[in-house]
Coordinates of C-alpha atoms and ligand atoms in Angstrom, one line a residue:
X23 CA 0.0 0.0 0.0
X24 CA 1.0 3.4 -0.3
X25 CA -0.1 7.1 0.8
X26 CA 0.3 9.9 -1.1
X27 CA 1.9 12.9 1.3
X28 CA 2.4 15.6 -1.0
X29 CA 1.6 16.7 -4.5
X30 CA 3.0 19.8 -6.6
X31 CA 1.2 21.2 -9.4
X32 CA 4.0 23.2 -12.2
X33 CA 3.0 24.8 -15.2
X34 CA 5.9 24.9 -17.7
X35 CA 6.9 26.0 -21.0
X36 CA 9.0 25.2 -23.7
X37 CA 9.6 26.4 -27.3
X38 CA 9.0 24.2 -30.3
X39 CA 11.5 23.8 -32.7
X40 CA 9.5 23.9 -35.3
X41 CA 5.6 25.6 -35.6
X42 CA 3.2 22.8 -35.1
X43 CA -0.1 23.4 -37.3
X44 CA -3.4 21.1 -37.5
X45 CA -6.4 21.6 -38.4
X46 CA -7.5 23.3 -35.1
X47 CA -4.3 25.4 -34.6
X48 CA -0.9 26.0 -34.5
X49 CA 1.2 25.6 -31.4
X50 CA 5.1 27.7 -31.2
X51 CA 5.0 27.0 -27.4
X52 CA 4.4 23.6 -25.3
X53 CA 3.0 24.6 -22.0
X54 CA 1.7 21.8 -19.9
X55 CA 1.2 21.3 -15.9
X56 CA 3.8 18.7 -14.5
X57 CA 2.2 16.7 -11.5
X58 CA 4.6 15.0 -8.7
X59 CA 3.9 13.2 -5.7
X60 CA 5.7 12.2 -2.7
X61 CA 4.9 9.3 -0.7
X62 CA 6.9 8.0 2.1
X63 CA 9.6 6.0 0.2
X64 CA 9.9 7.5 -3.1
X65 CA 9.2 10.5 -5.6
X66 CA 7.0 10.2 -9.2
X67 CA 6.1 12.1 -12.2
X68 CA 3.0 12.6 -14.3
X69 CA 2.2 15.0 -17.2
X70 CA -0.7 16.1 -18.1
X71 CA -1.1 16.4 -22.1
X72 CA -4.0 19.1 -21.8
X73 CA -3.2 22.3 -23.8
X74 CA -3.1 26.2 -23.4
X75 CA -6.8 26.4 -25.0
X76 CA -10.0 23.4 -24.9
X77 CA -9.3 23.3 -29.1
X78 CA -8.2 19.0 -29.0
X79 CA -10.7 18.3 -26.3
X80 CA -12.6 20.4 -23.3
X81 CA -9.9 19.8 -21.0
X82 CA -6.9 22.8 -20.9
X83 CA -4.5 23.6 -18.6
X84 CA -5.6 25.8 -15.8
X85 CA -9.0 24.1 -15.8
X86 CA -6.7 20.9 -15.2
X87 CA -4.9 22.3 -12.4
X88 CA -8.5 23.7 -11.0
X89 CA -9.1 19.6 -11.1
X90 CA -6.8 18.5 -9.7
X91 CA -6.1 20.8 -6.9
X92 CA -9.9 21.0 -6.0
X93 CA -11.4 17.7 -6.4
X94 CA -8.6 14.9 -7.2
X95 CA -6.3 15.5 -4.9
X96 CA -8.3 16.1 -1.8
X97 CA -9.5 12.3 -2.9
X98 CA -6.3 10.9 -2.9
X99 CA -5.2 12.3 0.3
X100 CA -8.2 11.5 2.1
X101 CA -8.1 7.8 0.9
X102 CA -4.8 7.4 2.5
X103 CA -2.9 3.8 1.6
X104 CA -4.1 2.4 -1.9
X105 CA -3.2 0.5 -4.6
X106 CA -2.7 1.7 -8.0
X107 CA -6.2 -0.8 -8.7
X108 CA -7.7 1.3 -6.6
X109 CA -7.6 4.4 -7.9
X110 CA -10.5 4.1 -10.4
X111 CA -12.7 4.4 -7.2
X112 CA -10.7 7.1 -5.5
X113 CA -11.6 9.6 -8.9
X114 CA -14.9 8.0 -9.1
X115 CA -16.7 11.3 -8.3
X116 CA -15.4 13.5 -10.9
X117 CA -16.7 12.6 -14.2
X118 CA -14.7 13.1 -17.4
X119 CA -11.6 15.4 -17.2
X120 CA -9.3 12.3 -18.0
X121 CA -6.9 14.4 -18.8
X122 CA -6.4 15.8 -15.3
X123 CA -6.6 11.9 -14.0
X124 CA -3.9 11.0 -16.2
X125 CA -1.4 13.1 -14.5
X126 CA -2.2 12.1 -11.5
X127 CA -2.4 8.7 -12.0
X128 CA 0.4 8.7 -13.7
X129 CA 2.9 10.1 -11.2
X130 CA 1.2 7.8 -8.4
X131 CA 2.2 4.8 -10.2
X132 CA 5.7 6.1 -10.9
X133 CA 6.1 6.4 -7.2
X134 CA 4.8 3.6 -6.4
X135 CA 7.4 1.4 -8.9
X136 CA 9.6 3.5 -7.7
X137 CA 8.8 2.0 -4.3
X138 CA 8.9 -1.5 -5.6
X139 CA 12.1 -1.1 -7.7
X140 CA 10.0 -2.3 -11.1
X141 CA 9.9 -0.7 -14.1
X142 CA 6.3 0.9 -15.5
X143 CA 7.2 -1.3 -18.5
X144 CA 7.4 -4.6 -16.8
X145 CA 4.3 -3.3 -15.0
X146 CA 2.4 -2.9 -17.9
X147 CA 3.3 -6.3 -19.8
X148 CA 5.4 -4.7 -22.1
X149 CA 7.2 -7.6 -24.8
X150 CA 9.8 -4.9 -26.5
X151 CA 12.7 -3.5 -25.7
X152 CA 12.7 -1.3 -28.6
X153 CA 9.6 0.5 -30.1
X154 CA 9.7 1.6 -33.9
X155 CA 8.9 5.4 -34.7
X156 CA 6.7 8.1 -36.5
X157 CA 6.6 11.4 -36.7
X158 CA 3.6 13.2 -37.4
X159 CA 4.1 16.3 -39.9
X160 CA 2.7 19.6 -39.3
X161 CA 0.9 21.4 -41.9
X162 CA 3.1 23.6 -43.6
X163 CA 2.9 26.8 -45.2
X164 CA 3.7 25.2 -49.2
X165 CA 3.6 21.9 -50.7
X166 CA 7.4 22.4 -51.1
X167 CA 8.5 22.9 -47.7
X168 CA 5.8 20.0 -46.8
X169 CA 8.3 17.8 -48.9
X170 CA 11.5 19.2 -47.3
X171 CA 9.9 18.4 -44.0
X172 CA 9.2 14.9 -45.0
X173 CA 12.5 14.0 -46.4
X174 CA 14.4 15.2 -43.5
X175 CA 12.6 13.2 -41.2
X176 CA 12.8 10.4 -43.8
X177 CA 16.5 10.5 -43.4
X178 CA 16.5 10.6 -39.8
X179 CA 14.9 6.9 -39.9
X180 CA 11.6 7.7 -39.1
X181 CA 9.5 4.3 -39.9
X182 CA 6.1 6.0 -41.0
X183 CA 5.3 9.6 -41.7
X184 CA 1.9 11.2 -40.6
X185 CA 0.7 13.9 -42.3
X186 CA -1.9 16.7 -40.6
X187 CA -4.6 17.6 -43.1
X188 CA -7.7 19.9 -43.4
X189 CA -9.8 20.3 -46.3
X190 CA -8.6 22.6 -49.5
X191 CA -5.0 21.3 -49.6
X192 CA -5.1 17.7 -48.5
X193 CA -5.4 15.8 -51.7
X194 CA -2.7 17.8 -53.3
X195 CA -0.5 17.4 -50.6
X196 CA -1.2 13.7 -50.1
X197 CA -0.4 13.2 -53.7
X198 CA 3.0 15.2 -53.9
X199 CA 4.0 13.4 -50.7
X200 CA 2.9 9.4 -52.3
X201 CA 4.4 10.5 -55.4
X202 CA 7.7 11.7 -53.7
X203 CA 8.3 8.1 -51.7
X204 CA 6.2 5.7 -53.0
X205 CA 6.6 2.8 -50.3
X206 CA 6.6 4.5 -47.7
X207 CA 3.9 4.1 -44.4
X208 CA 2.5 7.1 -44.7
X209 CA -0.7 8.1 -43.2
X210 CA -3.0 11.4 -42.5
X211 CA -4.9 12.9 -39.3
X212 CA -7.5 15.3 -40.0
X213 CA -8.3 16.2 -36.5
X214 CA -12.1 16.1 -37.0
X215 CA -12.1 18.3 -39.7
X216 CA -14.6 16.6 -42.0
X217 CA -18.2 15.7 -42.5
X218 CA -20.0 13.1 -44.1
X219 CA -20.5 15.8 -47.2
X220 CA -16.7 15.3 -47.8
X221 CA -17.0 11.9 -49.1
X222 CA -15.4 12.5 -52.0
X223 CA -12.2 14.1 -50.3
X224 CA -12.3 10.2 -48.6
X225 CA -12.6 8.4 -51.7
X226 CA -9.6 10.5 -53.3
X227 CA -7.4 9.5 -50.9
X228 CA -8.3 6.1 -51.3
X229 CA -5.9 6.0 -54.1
X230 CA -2.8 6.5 -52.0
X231 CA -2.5 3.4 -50.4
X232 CA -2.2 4.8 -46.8
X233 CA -1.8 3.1 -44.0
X234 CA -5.2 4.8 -42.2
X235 CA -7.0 8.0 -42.2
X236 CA -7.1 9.4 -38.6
X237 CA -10.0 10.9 -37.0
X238 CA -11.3 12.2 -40.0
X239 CA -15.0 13.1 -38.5
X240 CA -16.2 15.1 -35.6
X241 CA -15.3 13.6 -32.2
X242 CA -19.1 12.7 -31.1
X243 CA -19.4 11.0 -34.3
X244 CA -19.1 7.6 -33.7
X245 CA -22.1 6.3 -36.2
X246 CA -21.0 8.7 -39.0
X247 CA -17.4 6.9 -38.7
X248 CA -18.6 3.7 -39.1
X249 CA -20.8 4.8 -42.3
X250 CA -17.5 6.2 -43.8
X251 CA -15.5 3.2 -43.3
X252 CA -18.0 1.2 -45.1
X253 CA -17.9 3.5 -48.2
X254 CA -14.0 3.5 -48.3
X255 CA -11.0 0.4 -48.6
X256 CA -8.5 3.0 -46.1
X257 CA -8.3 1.7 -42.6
X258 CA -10.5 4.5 -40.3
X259 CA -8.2 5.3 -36.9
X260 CA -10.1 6.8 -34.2
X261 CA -8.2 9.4 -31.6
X262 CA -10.4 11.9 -30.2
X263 CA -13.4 10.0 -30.4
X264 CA -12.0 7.5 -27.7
X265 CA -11.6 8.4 -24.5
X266 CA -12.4 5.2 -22.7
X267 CA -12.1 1.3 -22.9
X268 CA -15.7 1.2 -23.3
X269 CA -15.8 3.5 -26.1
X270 CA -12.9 1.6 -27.8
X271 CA -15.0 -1.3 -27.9
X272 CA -18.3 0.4 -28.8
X273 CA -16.6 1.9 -32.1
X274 CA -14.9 -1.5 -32.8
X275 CA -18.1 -3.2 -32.6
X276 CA -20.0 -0.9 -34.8
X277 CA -16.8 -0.4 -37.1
X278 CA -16.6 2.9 -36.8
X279 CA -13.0 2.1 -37.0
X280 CA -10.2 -0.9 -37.6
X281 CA -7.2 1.1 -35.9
X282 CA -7.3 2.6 -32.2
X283 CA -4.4 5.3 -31.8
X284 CA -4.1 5.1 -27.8
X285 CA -2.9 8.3 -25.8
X286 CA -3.1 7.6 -22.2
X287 CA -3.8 11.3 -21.5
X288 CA -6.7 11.1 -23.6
X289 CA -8.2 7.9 -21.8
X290 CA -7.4 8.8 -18.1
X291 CA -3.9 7.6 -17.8
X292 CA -1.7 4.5 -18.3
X293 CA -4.3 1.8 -16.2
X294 CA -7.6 2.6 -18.8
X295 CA -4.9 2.6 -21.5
X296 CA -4.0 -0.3 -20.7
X297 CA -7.6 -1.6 -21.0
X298 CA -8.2 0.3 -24.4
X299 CA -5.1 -2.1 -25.8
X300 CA -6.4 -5.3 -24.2
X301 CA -10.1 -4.4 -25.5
X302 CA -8.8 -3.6 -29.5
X303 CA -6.9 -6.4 -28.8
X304 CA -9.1 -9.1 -28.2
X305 CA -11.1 -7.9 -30.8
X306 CA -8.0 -8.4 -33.4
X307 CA -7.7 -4.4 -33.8
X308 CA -4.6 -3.1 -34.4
X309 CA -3.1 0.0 -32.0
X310 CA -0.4 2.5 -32.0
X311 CA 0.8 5.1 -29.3
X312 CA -0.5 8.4 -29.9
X313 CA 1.3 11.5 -28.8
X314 CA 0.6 15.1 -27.7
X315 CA 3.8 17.2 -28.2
X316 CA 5.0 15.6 -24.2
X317 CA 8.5 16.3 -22.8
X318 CA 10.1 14.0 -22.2
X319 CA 8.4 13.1 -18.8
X320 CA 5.3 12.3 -20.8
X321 CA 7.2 10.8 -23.7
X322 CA 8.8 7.9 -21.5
X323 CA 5.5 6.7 -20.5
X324 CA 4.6 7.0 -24.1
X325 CA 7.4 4.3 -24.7
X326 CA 6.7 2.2 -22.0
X327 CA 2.8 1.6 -23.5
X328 CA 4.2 1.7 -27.5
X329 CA 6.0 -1.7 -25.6
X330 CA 2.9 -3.3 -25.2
X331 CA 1.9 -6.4 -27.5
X332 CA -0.9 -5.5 -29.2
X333 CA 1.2 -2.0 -30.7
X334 CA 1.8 -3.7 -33.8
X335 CA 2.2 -0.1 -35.6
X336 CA 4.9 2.3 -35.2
X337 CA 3.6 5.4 -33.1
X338 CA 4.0 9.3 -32.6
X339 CA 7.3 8.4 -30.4
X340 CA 9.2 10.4 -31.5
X341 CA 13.2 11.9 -30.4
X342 CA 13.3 15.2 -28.0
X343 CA 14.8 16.6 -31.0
X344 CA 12.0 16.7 -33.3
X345 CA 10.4 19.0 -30.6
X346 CA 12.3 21.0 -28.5
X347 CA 16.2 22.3 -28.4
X348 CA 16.4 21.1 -24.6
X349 CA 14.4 18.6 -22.7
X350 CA 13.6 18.6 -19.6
X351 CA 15.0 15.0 -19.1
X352 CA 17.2 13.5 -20.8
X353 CA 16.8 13.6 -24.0
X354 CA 15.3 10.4 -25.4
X355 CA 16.8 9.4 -29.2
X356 CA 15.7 7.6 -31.8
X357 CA 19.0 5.5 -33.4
X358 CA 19.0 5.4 -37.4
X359 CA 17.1 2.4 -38.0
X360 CA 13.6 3.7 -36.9
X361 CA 13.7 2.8 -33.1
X362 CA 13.7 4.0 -30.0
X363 CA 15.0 2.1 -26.4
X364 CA 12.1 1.9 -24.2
X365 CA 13.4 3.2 -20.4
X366 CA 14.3 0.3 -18.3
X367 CA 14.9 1.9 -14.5
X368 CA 12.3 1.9 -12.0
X369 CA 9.2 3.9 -12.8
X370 CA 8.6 5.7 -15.7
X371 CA 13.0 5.3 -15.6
X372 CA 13.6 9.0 -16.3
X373 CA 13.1 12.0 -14.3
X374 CA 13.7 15.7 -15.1
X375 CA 16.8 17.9 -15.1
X376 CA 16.5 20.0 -11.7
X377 CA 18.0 23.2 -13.9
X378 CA 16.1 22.8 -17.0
X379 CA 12.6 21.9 -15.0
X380 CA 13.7 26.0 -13.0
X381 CA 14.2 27.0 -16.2
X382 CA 11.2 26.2 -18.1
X383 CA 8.7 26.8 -14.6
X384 CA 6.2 29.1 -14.9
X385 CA 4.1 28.6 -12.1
X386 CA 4.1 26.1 -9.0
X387 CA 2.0 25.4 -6.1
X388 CA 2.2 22.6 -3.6
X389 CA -0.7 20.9 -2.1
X390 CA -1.3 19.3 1.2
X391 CA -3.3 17.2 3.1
Ligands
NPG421 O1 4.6 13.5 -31.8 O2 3.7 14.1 -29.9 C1 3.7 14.1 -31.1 C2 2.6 14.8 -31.9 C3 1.6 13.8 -32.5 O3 0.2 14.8 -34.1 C4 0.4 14.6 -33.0 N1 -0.4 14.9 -32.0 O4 -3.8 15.2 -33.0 O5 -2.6 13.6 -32.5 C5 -2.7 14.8 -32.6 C6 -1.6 15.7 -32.2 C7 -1.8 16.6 -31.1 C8 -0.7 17.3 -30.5 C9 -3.0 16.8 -30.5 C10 -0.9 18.1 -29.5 C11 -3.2 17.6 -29.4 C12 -2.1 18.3 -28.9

């Protein structure tokens, strides 16, 4: 058992190296709120992938921290010894916010590894040692430097390229892209950009043999998904429209999709995402780790679920570089050939640099029983 004594919310902010542009919005900045906890024998980490604005999903960062310093932690205090299985119950009174969970359950079960000297990765099942790479691709301002993008990463060793689209330029750029590499994995995410009225957009990029088409209705629109995926031969992914196990297997069932990209922030943290892989799983479903711009706090845990069996695809894992100049860990790397190690020390097996974390602090607060 263990008891959480402490818990300190940080805001922080980094620069991007590069603009990062979807079809909601375009980020320059990552600023995130950083979640640790103290109980008696150890220290852990959790990082909360909400953003500055409610554009991916309702949750953002100060309502997070509202959350978390007003209703989740006051639970997880007053509950005193648990288990990480018990933590479902603890958060039971706050619907949705997963986001906010996440973080918290996250940096309770680094500490309690930690504790136990096991690695999240072992703790999760985890049958890799190495997890193979994607990068997702902002939209960029021309078709041109769209292709410069793409070939660098493409020479970094990056094992499947994902491509942001939104409606007016996405065929074209598709096509330059497929007719640039033509074997490469290359997929798109449209970040709920579409309607059923776009069929034809669909049916176009049918032509490109890509690997799926990513969330390419609203993210209430699980019906609508599953009548687009009948019309076209491209494998439908789901992301924003799942942010539970249970919704997993609802849009499997009705076929609103064939592909489940999991995010643990999305879903409530690492246990649920655990559940979302067992539940696409079992129903023969591939998955692959989804990513929201982490540090590398959030990008370790990232690695230690891309480990999982049933991540048979490569994921948004990708190296520190390909977002910021500095981490505030160590920097995790991806070698030439596509892969990344996945940590191996106790917890989440990194923790952050104690100058860069000053640096990059905006705001802290600590939080008490
Ligand atoms: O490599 O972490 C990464 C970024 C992957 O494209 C990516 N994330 O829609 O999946 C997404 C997108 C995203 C980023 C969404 C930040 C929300 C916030």
């Amino acid at each position: 058992m263990t008891r959480v004594r402490a818990i300190e919310l940080r805001l922080v902010g980094l620069p991007l190296v590069r603009p990062f542009r979807t079809s909601f919005g375009e980020q320059t900045r990552k600023v995130c709120v950083l979640v640790r906890v103290e109980t008696d024998g150890a220290e852990g980490w959790g990082e909360c992938v909400a953003d500055i604005d409610p554009g991916f999903s309702e949750e953002f960062n100060e309502g997070a921290w509202l959350v978390i310093r007003t209703f989740l932690a006051p639970a997880l205090f007053a509950v005193g010894d648990v288990e990480p299985r018990d933590l479902d119950g603890v958060f039971a009174g706050v619907r949705g916010n997963p986001m906010a969970k996440a973080a918290l359950v996250n940096a309770f079960l680094d500490a309690w590894l930690r504790e136990r000297d096991r690695s999240l990765a072992g703790f999760l099942g985890a049958d890799k040692e190495r997890v193979a790479c994607g990068v997702s691709v902002g939209i960029a301002p021309t078709t041109e430097e769209l292709l410069d993008h793409v070939r660098g990463y493409l020479e970094e060793g990056y094992r499947r390229i994902k491509l942001k689209i939104e409606p007016g330029t996405d065929v074209e750029r598709v096509a330059a892209v497929r007719a640039a590499h033509p074997d490469i994995l290359l997929s798109v995410d449209a970040n709920a950009a579409y309607t059923l009225n776009d069929l034809h957009v669909f049916r176009a990029l049918d032509r490109f043999s890509l690997l799926m088409v990513e969330q390419p209705l609203g993210h209430e629109d699980l019906v609508e998904h599953a009548k687009l995926q009948q019309e076209i031969r491209t494998d439908v992914c789901l992301d924003e429209s799942i942010r539970s196990a249970a919704l997993a297997a609802s849009a499997l069932e009705i076929g609103a999709c064939r592909i489940v990209n999991v995010k643990q922030g999305r879903v409530g943290g690492l246990l649920e995402a655990k559940r979302v892989h067992d539940v696409a799983r079992a129903q023969g479903a591939p998955v692959w780790c989804g990513g929201m711009l982490e540090t590398g706090l959030g990008r370790a845990v990232n690695l230690a679920l891309a480990a999982l069996p049933g991540f048979t695809l490569p994921g948004d894992t990708s190296s520190s570089a390909r977002y910021f100049t500095e981490d505030i860990t160590e920097p995790h790397v991806m070698a030439p050939d596509g892969t990344m190690p996945v940590p191996g020390g106790p917890g989440i097996g990194v923790v952050p640099k104690a100058d860069r974390l000053a640096e990059c602090t905006l705001r802290s607060e600590a939080l008490a029983p």
